[in-house]
mmCIF file of C-alpha atoms and ligand atoms in Angstrom:
data_model
loop_
_atom_site.group_PDB
_atom_site.id
_atom_site.type_symbol
_atom_site.label_atom_id
_atom_site.label_comp_id
_atom_site.label_asym_id
_atom_site.label_seq_id
_atom_site.Cartn_x
_atom_site.Cartn_y
_atom_site.Cartn_z
ATOM 1 C CA MET F 52 18.977 -27.189 8.065
ATOM 2 C CA TYR F 53 19.689 -23.552 7.150
ATOM 3 C CA THR F 54 19.329 -22.042 3.701
ATOM 4 C CA GLU F 55 22.380 -20.669 1.890
ATOM 5 C CA LYS F 56 21.085 -17.146 2.381
ATOM 6 C CA VAL F 57 20.858 -17.640 6.142
ATOM 7 C CA MET F 58 24.367 -18.972 6.277
ATOM 8 C CA ASP F 59 25.663 -16.099 4.048
ATOM 9 C CA HIS F 60 24.067 -13.455 6.287
ATOM 10 C CA PHE F 61 25.265 -15.226 9.412
ATOM 11 C CA GLU F 62 28.847 -15.486 8.193
ATOM 12 C CA ASN F 63 28.992 -12.084 6.468
ATOM 13 C CA PRO F 64 26.460 -9.955 8.321
ATOM 14 C CA ARG F 65 25.705 -6.620 6.622
ATOM 15 C CA ASN F 66 25.484 -3.328 8.477
ATOM 16 C CA VAL F 67 26.883 -4.447 11.825
ATOM 17 C CA GLY F 68 27.721 -1.723 14.327
ATOM 18 C CA GLU F 69 26.347 1.386 15.897
ATOM 19 C CA ILE F 70 25.486 4.860 14.604
ATOM 20 C CA PRO F 71 26.714 7.269 17.341
ATOM 21 C CA ASP F 72 24.442 10.153 16.311
ATOM 22 C CA ALA F 73 21.476 7.967 15.369
ATOM 23 C CA ASP F 74 18.082 9.623 14.790
ATOM 24 C CA GLY F 75 16.300 6.573 16.213
ATOM 25 C CA VAL F 76 17.380 3.558 18.271
ATOM 26 C CA GLY F 77 15.255 0.474 18.941
ATOM 27 C CA GLN F 78 15.973 -2.459 21.188
ATOM 28 C CA VAL F 79 13.912 -5.578 21.608
ATOM 29 C CA GLY F 80 14.386 -8.725 23.622
ATOM 30 C CA ASN F 81 13.088 -12.153 22.623
ATOM 31 C CA PRO F 82 10.987 -13.559 25.459
ATOM 32 C CA THR F 83 11.473 -17.102 24.128
ATOM 33 C CA CYS F 84 15.249 -17.150 24.528
ATOM 34 C CA GLY F 85 16.474 -13.868 26.031
ATOM 35 C CA ASP F 86 18.361 -12.759 22.946
ATOM 36 C CA ILE F 87 18.617 -9.030 22.314
ATOM 37 C CA MET F 88 18.641 -6.980 19.136
ATOM 38 C CA LYS F 89 19.405 -3.277 18.739
ATOM 39 C CA ILE F 90 18.922 -1.207 15.583
ATOM 40 C CA TYR F 91 20.235 2.319 14.856
ATOM 41 C CA LEU F 92 18.745 4.541 12.167
ATOM 42 C CA LYS F 93 19.810 7.637 10.316
ATOM 43 C CA ILE F 94 16.788 9.239 8.719
ATOM 44 C CA ASP F 95 16.786 12.126 6.248
ATOM 45 C CA ASP F 96 13.676 13.490 4.534
ATOM 46 C CA GLY F 97 11.637 10.500 5.647
ATOM 47 C CA ILE F 98 14.123 8.032 4.079
ATOM 48 C CA ILE F 99 16.294 5.524 5.950
ATOM 49 C CA LYS F 100 19.730 6.638 4.802
ATOM 50 C CA ASP F 101 21.736 4.440 7.136
ATOM 51 C CA ILE F 102 20.951 1.518 9.426
ATOM 52 C CA LYS F 103 23.147 -0.599 11.662
ATOM 53 C CA PHE F 104 22.516 -3.392 14.138
ATOM 54 C CA LYS F 105 24.006 -5.165 17.105
ATOM 55 C CA THR F 106 22.565 -8.494 18.041
ATOM 56 C CA PHE F 107 23.336 -10.603 21.080
ATOM 57 C CA GLY F 108 21.869 -13.817 19.906
ATOM 58 C CA CYS F 109 21.899 -16.934 17.852
ATOM 59 C CA GLY F 110 22.931 -17.350 14.188
ATOM 60 C CA ALA F 111 19.329 -17.056 12.951
ATOM 61 C CA ALA F 112 18.884 -13.823 14.901
ATOM 62 C CA ILE F 113 22.032 -12.392 13.368
ATOM 63 C CA ALA F 114 20.989 -13.442 9.861
ATOM 64 C CA THR F 115 17.520 -11.877 10.234
ATOM 65 C CA SER F 116 19.043 -8.690 11.689
ATOM 66 C CA SER F 117 21.395 -8.473 8.733
ATOM 67 C CA MET F 118 18.558 -9.094 6.255
ATOM 68 C CA VAL F 119 16.213 -6.545 7.784
ATOM 69 C CA THR F 120 18.861 -3.834 7.573
ATOM 70 C CA GLU F 121 19.355 -4.588 3.866
ATOM 71 C CA MET F 122 15.622 -4.521 3.257
ATOM 72 C CA ALA F 123 15.076 -1.270 5.143
ATOM 73 C CA LYS F 124 17.953 0.725 3.723
ATOM 74 C CA GLY F 125 16.761 3.376 1.280
ATOM 75 C CA LYS F 126 13.084 2.811 2.111
ATOM 76 C CA THR F 127 10.664 5.434 3.363
ATOM 77 C CA ILE F 128 9.454 5.250 6.954
ATOM 78 C CA ALA F 129 6.039 4.092 5.745
ATOM 79 C CA GLU F 130 7.592 1.321 3.673
ATOM 80 C CA ALA F 131 9.824 0.217 6.513
ATOM 81 C CA LEU F 132 6.876 0.017 8.850
ATOM 82 C CA GLN F 133 5.252 -2.451 6.382
ATOM 83 C CA LEU F 134 8.193 -4.866 6.693
ATOM 84 C CA SER F 135 7.100 -7.842 8.747
ATOM 85 C CA ASN F 136 9.093 -10.474 10.582
ATOM 86 C CA LYS F 137 7.590 -13.035 8.179
ATOM 87 C CA ALA F 138 8.799 -11.060 5.157
ATOM 88 C CA VAL F 139 12.329 -11.071 6.602
ATOM 89 C CA ALA F 140 12.260 -14.824 7.185
ATOM 90 C CA GLU F 141 10.908 -15.352 3.646
ATOM 91 C CA ALA F 142 13.673 -13.165 2.128
ATOM 92 C CA LEU F 143 16.155 -15.602 3.750
ATOM 93 C CA GLY F 144 14.462 -18.541 2.112
ATOM 94 C CA GLY F 145 12.782 -19.525 5.361
ATOM 95 C CA LEU F 146 13.999 -20.723 8.764
ATOM 96 C CA PRO F 147 13.680 -24.071 10.418
ATOM 97 C CA PRO F 148 10.400 -24.223 12.383
ATOM 98 C CA LYS F 149 12.188 -24.277 15.728
ATOM 99 C CA LYS F 150 14.024 -21.115 14.785
ATOM 100 C CA MET F 151 11.092 -19.116 13.504
ATOM 101 C CA HIS F 152 10.888 -17.240 16.810
ATOM 102 C CA CYS F 153 14.354 -15.880 16.031
ATOM 103 C CA SER F 154 12.877 -13.823 13.230
ATOM 104 C CA ASN F 155 10.529 -12.086 15.668
ATOM 105 C CA LEU F 156 13.226 -9.609 16.620
ATOM 106 C CA ALA F 157 14.203 -8.139 13.296
ATOM 107 C CA ALA F 158 11.204 -6.200 12.154
ATOM 108 C CA ASP F 159 10.214 -5.447 15.743
ATOM 109 C CA ALA F 160 13.572 -3.785 16.454
ATOM 110 C CA LEU F 161 13.276 -1.797 13.237
ATOM 111 C CA HIS F 162 9.774 -0.656 14.127
ATOM 112 C CA ALA F 163 10.945 0.241 17.628
ATOM 113 C CA ALA F 164 13.722 2.375 16.176
ATOM 114 C CA ILE F 165 11.270 4.204 13.883
ATOM 115 C CA GLN F 166 8.964 4.764 16.872
ATOM 116 C CA ASP F 167 11.887 6.262 18.797
ATOM 117 C CA TYR F 168 12.635 8.543 15.884
ATOM 118 C CA GLN F 169 9.016 9.644 15.700
ATOM 119 C CA ASN F 170 8.857 10.268 19.435
ATOM 120 C CA LYS F 171 11.915 12.532 19.145
ATOM 121 C CA GLN F 172 10.355 14.443 16.255
ATOM 122 C CA ASN F 173 7.261 15.173 18.246
ATOM 123 C CA LYS F 174 9.179 16.727 21.134
HETATM 124 FE FE1 LIG K 111 19.759 -17.388 22.314
HETATM 125 FE FE2 LIG K 111 19.507 -19.145 20.663
HETATM 126 S S1 LIG K 111 18.684 -19.129 22.545
HETATM 127 S S2 LIG K 111 21.254 -18.073 21.047
HETATM 128 FE FE1 LIG K 112 17.148 -16.543 20.347
HETATM 129 FE FE2 LIG K 112 17.390 -17.227 17.976
HETATM 130 S S1 LIG K 112 17.475 -18.508 19.713
HETATM 131 S S2 LIG K 112 16.737 -15.373 18.648
#
């Protein structure tokens, strides 16, 4: 049912945790199931230097969280904003149709964290 990549990211999730002095934090909830994802960013010179996540959710949500952190790390803010939920699911080799909604959190949480960073910059 799940691809090897999904299982790998579920069993060995990358970049789990918090960044205490994060430059941006984003949290989103999935209306379909109530799961929650939180992403922390460290941004320097417009580049995502560090990224960590905490996800209260299913295996697919954890795998997509892990994958989005790997995809975003080292990217510019503009590039990270281009990352879509679909791209994250595709990078995992796809998700079962019933679990596609689980990928809706990953890029949304990343974008929310970038938005938070940008709001703080404008203060
Ligand atoms: Fe939340 Fe899947 S419904 S774990
Ligand atoms: Fe809730 Fe997967 S069932 S995100």
